[in-house]
Tab-separated table of C-alpha atoms in Angstrom:
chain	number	residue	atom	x	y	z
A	27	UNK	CA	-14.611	-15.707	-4.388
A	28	UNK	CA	-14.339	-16.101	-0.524
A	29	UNK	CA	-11.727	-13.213	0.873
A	30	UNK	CA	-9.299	-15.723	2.067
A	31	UNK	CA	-8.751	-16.800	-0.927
A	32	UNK	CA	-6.837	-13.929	-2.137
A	33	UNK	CA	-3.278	-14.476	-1.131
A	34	UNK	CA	-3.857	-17.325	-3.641
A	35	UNK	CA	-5.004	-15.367	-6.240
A	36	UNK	CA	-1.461	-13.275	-5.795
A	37	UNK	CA	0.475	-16.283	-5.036
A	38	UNK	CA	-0.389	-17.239	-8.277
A	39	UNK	CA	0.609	-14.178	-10.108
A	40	UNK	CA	3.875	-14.030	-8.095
A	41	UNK	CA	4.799	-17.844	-8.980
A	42	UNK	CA	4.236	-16.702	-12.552
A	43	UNK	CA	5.633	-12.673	-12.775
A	44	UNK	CA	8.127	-12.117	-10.211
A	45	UNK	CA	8.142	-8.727	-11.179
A	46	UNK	CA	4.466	-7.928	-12.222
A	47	UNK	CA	4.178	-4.522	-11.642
A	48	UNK	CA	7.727	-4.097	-13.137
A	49	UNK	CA	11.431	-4.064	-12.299
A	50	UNK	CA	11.367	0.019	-11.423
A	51	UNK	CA	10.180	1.829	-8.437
A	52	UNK	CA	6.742	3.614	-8.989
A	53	UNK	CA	6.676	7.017	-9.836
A	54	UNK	CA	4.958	7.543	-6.739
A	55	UNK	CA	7.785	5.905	-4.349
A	56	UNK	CA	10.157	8.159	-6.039
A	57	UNK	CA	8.165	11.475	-5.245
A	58	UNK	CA	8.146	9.926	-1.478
A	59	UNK	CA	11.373	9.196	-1.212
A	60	UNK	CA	12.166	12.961	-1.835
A	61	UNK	CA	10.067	14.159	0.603
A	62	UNK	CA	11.737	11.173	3.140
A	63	UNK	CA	14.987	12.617	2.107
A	64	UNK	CA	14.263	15.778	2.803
A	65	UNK	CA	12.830	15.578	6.539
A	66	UNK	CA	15.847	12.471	7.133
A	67	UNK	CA	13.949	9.826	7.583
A	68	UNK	CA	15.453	6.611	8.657
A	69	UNK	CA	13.027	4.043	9.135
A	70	UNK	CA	9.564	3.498	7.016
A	71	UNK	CA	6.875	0.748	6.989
A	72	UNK	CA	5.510	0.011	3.440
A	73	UNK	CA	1.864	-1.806	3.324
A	74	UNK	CA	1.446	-4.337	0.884
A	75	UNK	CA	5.056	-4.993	-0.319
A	76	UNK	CA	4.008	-6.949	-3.607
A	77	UNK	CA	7.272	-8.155	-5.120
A	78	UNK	CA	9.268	-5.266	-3.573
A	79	UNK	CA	9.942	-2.882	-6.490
A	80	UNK	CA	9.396	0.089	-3.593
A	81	UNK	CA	11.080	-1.275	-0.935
A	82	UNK	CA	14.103	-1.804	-2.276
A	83	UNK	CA	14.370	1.472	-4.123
A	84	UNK	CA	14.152	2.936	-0.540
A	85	UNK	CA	16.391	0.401	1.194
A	86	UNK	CA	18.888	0.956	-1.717
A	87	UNK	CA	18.883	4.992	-0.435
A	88	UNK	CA	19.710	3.921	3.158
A	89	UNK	CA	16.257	3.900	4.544
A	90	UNK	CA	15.199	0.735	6.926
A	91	UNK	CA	11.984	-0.793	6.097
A	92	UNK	CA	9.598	-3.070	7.643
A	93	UNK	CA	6.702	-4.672	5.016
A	94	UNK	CA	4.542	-7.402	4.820
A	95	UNK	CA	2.306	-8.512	1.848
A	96	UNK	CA	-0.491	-11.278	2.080
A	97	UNK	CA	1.396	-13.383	-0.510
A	98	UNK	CA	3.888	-15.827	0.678
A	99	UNK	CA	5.680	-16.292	-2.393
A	100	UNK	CA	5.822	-11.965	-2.727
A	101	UNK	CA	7.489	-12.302	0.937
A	102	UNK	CA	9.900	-14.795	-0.127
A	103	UNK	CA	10.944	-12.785	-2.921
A	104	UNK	CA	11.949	-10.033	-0.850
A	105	UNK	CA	13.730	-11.702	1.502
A	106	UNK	CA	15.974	-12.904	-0.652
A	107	UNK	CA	16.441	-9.885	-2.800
A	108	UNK	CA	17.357	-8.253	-0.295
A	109	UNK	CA	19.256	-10.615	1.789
A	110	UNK	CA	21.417	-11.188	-1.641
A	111	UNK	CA	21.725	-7.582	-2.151
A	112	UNK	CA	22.651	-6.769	1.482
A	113	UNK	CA	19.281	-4.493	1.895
A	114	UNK	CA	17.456	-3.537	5.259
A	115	UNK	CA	14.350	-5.004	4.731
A	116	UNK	CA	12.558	-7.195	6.876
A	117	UNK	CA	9.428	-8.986	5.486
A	118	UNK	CA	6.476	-10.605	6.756
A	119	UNK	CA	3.638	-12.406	5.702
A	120	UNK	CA	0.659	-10.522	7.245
A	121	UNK	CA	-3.201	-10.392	7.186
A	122	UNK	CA	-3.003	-6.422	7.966
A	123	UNK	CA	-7.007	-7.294	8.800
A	124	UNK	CA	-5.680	-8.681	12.065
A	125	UNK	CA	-3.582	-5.384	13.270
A	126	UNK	CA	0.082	-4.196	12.863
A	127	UNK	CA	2.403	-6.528	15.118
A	128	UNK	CA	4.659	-2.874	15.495
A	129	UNK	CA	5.012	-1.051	19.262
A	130	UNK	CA	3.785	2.412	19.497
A	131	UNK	CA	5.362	5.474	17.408
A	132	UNK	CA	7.751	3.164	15.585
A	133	UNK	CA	7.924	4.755	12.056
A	134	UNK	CA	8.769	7.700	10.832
A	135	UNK	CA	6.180	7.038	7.577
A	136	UNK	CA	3.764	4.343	6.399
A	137	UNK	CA	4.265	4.071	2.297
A	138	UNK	CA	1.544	2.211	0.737
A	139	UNK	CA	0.833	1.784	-3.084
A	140	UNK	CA	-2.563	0.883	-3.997
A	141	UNK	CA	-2.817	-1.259	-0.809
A	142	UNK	CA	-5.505	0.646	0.291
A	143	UNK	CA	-7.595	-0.648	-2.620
A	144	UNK	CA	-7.755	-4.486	-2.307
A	145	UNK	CA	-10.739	-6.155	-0.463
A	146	UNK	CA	-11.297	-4.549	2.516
A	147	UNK	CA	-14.690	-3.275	4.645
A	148	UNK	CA	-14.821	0.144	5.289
A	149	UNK	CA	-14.654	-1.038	8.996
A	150	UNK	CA	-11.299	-2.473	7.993
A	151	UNK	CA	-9.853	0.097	6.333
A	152	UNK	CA	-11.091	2.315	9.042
A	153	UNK	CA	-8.580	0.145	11.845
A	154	UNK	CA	-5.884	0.128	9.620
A	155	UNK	CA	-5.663	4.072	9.225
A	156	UNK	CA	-5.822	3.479	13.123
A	157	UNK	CA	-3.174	1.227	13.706
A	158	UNK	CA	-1.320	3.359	10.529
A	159	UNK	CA	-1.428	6.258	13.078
A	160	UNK	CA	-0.421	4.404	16.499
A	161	UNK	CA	2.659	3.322	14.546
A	162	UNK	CA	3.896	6.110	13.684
A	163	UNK	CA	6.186	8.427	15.254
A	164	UNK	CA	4.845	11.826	16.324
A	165	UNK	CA	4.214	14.296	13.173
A	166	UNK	CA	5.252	11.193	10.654
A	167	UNK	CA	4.001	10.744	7.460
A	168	UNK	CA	1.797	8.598	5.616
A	169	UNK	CA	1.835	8.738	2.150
A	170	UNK	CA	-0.804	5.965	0.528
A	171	UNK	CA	-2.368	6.011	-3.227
A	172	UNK	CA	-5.704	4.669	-4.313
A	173	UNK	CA	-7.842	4.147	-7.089
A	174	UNK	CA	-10.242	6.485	-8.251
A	175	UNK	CA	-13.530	6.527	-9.477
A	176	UNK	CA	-12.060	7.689	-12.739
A	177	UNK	CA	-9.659	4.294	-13.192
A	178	UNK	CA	-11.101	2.591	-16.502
A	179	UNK	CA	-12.165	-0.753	-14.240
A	180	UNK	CA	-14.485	1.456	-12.405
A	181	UNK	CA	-18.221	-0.152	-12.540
A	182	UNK	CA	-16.467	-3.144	-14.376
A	183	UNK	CA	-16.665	-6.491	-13.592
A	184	UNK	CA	-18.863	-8.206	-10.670
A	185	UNK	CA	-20.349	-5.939	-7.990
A	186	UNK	CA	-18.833	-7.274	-4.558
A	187	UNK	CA	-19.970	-4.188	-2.644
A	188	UNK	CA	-20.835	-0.561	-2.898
A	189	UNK	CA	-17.774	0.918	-4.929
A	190	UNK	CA	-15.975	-2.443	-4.868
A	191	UNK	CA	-15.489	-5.115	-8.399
A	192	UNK	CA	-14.198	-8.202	-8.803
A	193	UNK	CA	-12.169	-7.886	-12.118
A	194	UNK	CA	-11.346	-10.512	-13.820
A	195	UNK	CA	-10.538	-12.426	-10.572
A	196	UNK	CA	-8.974	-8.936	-8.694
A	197	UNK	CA	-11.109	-7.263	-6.121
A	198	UNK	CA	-10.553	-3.474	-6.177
A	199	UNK	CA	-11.920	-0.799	-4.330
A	200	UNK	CA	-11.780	2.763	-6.053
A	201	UNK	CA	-12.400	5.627	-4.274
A	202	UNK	CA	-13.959	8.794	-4.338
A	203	UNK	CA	-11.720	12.089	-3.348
A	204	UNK	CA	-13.805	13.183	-0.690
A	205	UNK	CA	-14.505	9.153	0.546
A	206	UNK	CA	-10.404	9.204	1.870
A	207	UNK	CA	-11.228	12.008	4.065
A	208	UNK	CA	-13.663	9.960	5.424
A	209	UNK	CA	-10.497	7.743	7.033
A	210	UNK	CA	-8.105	10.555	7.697
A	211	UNK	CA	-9.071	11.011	11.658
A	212	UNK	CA	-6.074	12.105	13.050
A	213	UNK	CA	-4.172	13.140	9.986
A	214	UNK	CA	-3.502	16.062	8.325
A	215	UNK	CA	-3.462	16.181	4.658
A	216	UNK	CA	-0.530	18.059	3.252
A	217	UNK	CA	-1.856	17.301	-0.323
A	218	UNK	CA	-3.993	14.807	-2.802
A	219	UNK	CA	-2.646	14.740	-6.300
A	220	UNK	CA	-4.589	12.954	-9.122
A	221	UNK	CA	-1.945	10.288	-11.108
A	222	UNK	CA	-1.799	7.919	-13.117
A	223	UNK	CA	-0.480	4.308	-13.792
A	224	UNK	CA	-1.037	1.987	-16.417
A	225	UNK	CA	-3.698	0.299	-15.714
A	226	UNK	CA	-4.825	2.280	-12.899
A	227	UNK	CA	-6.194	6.242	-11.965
A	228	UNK	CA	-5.098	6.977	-8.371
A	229	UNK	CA	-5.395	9.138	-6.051
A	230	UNK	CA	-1.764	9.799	-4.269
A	231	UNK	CA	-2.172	11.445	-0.560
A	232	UNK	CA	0.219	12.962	1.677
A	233	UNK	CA	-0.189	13.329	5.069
A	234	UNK	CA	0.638	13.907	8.337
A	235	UNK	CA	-0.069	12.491	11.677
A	236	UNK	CA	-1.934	15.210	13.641
């Protein structure tokens, strides 16, 4: 499957689940929003929105976000979630490939939940840790999960590249613990907790711009 053929592939699943991943936040938006809460954060970019089930649990606690998700129809859900339910959210479709269309030290965090793990080149991911970092505030966080080497779907499906499968039509990239340092330049790791989420093994990192 050619890469740009992706925000298809979730335009699909959107059209057909609105809420795919589930109605409630992820467990691991909830042990963010605790540390947000704690060092008063007010605004936070989220990577790879999906349907919104994280955004909105932080916009319902007061928090601003900014997100963007490849899928059109996963952008048009949020938008008018949150423009029903009165939330500060403000969605975008995006090809993250491309850059972040944010000024300089914008954020106080970057929240991203298994973003990290679709189709991208280790060059790629490699620039968006970059442009993660330029767009964030000085000493803000970045708290991101991926999959690990340990999820069930590891070594399954069709080999697209080293460490990367095509499964059953999703391309995932699963990682290896000592692989994230690999993209951490400029951060400062506060902690990397194994987890779990049906389907998926993850790796969830905290961080730190340095």
């Amino acid at each position: 499957m050619k890469r740009e053929d992706h925000s298809k592939v979730w335009d699909r699943v959107y059209s057909g689940d609105r809420s795919f991943f589930g109605e409630e936040p992820s467990a691991f938006s909830r042990m963010c929003y605790d540390l947000m809460k704690k060092s008063n954060m007010k605004k936070v970019l989220e990577l790879g929105c999906g349907h919104g089930r994280d955004c909105v649990f932080f916009a319902s606690r007061g928090i601003e976000v900014e997100t963007f998700d490849y899928s059109k129809v996963a952008v048009k859900i949020v938008t008018t979630h949150a423009r029903r339910s009165g939330l500060r959210i403000n969605a975008m479709v995006l090809d993250a490939k491309k850059g972040l269309p944010y000024p300089d030290a914008t954020f106080d965090a970057a929240y991203s939940h298994m973003f990290f793990s679709m189709h991208f080149t280790v060059k790629e991911l490699k620039f968006l840790f970059s442009e993660v970092k330029r767009v964030l505030k000085a000493n803000g966080f970045h708290f991101f999960s991926v999959r690990s080497r340990k999820d069930r779907f590891y070594g399954k499906g069709k080999k697209i590249d080293d460490n990367v499968y095509d499964v059953s039509g999703f391309v995932l990239r699963f990682f290896a613990k000592e692989e994230i340092m690999d993209f951490m330049q400029g951060f400062k790791i506060i902690r990397i907790m194994e987890g779990e989420e049906e389907p998926a093994s993850l790796y969830l990192i905290f961080s730190k711009k340095s």
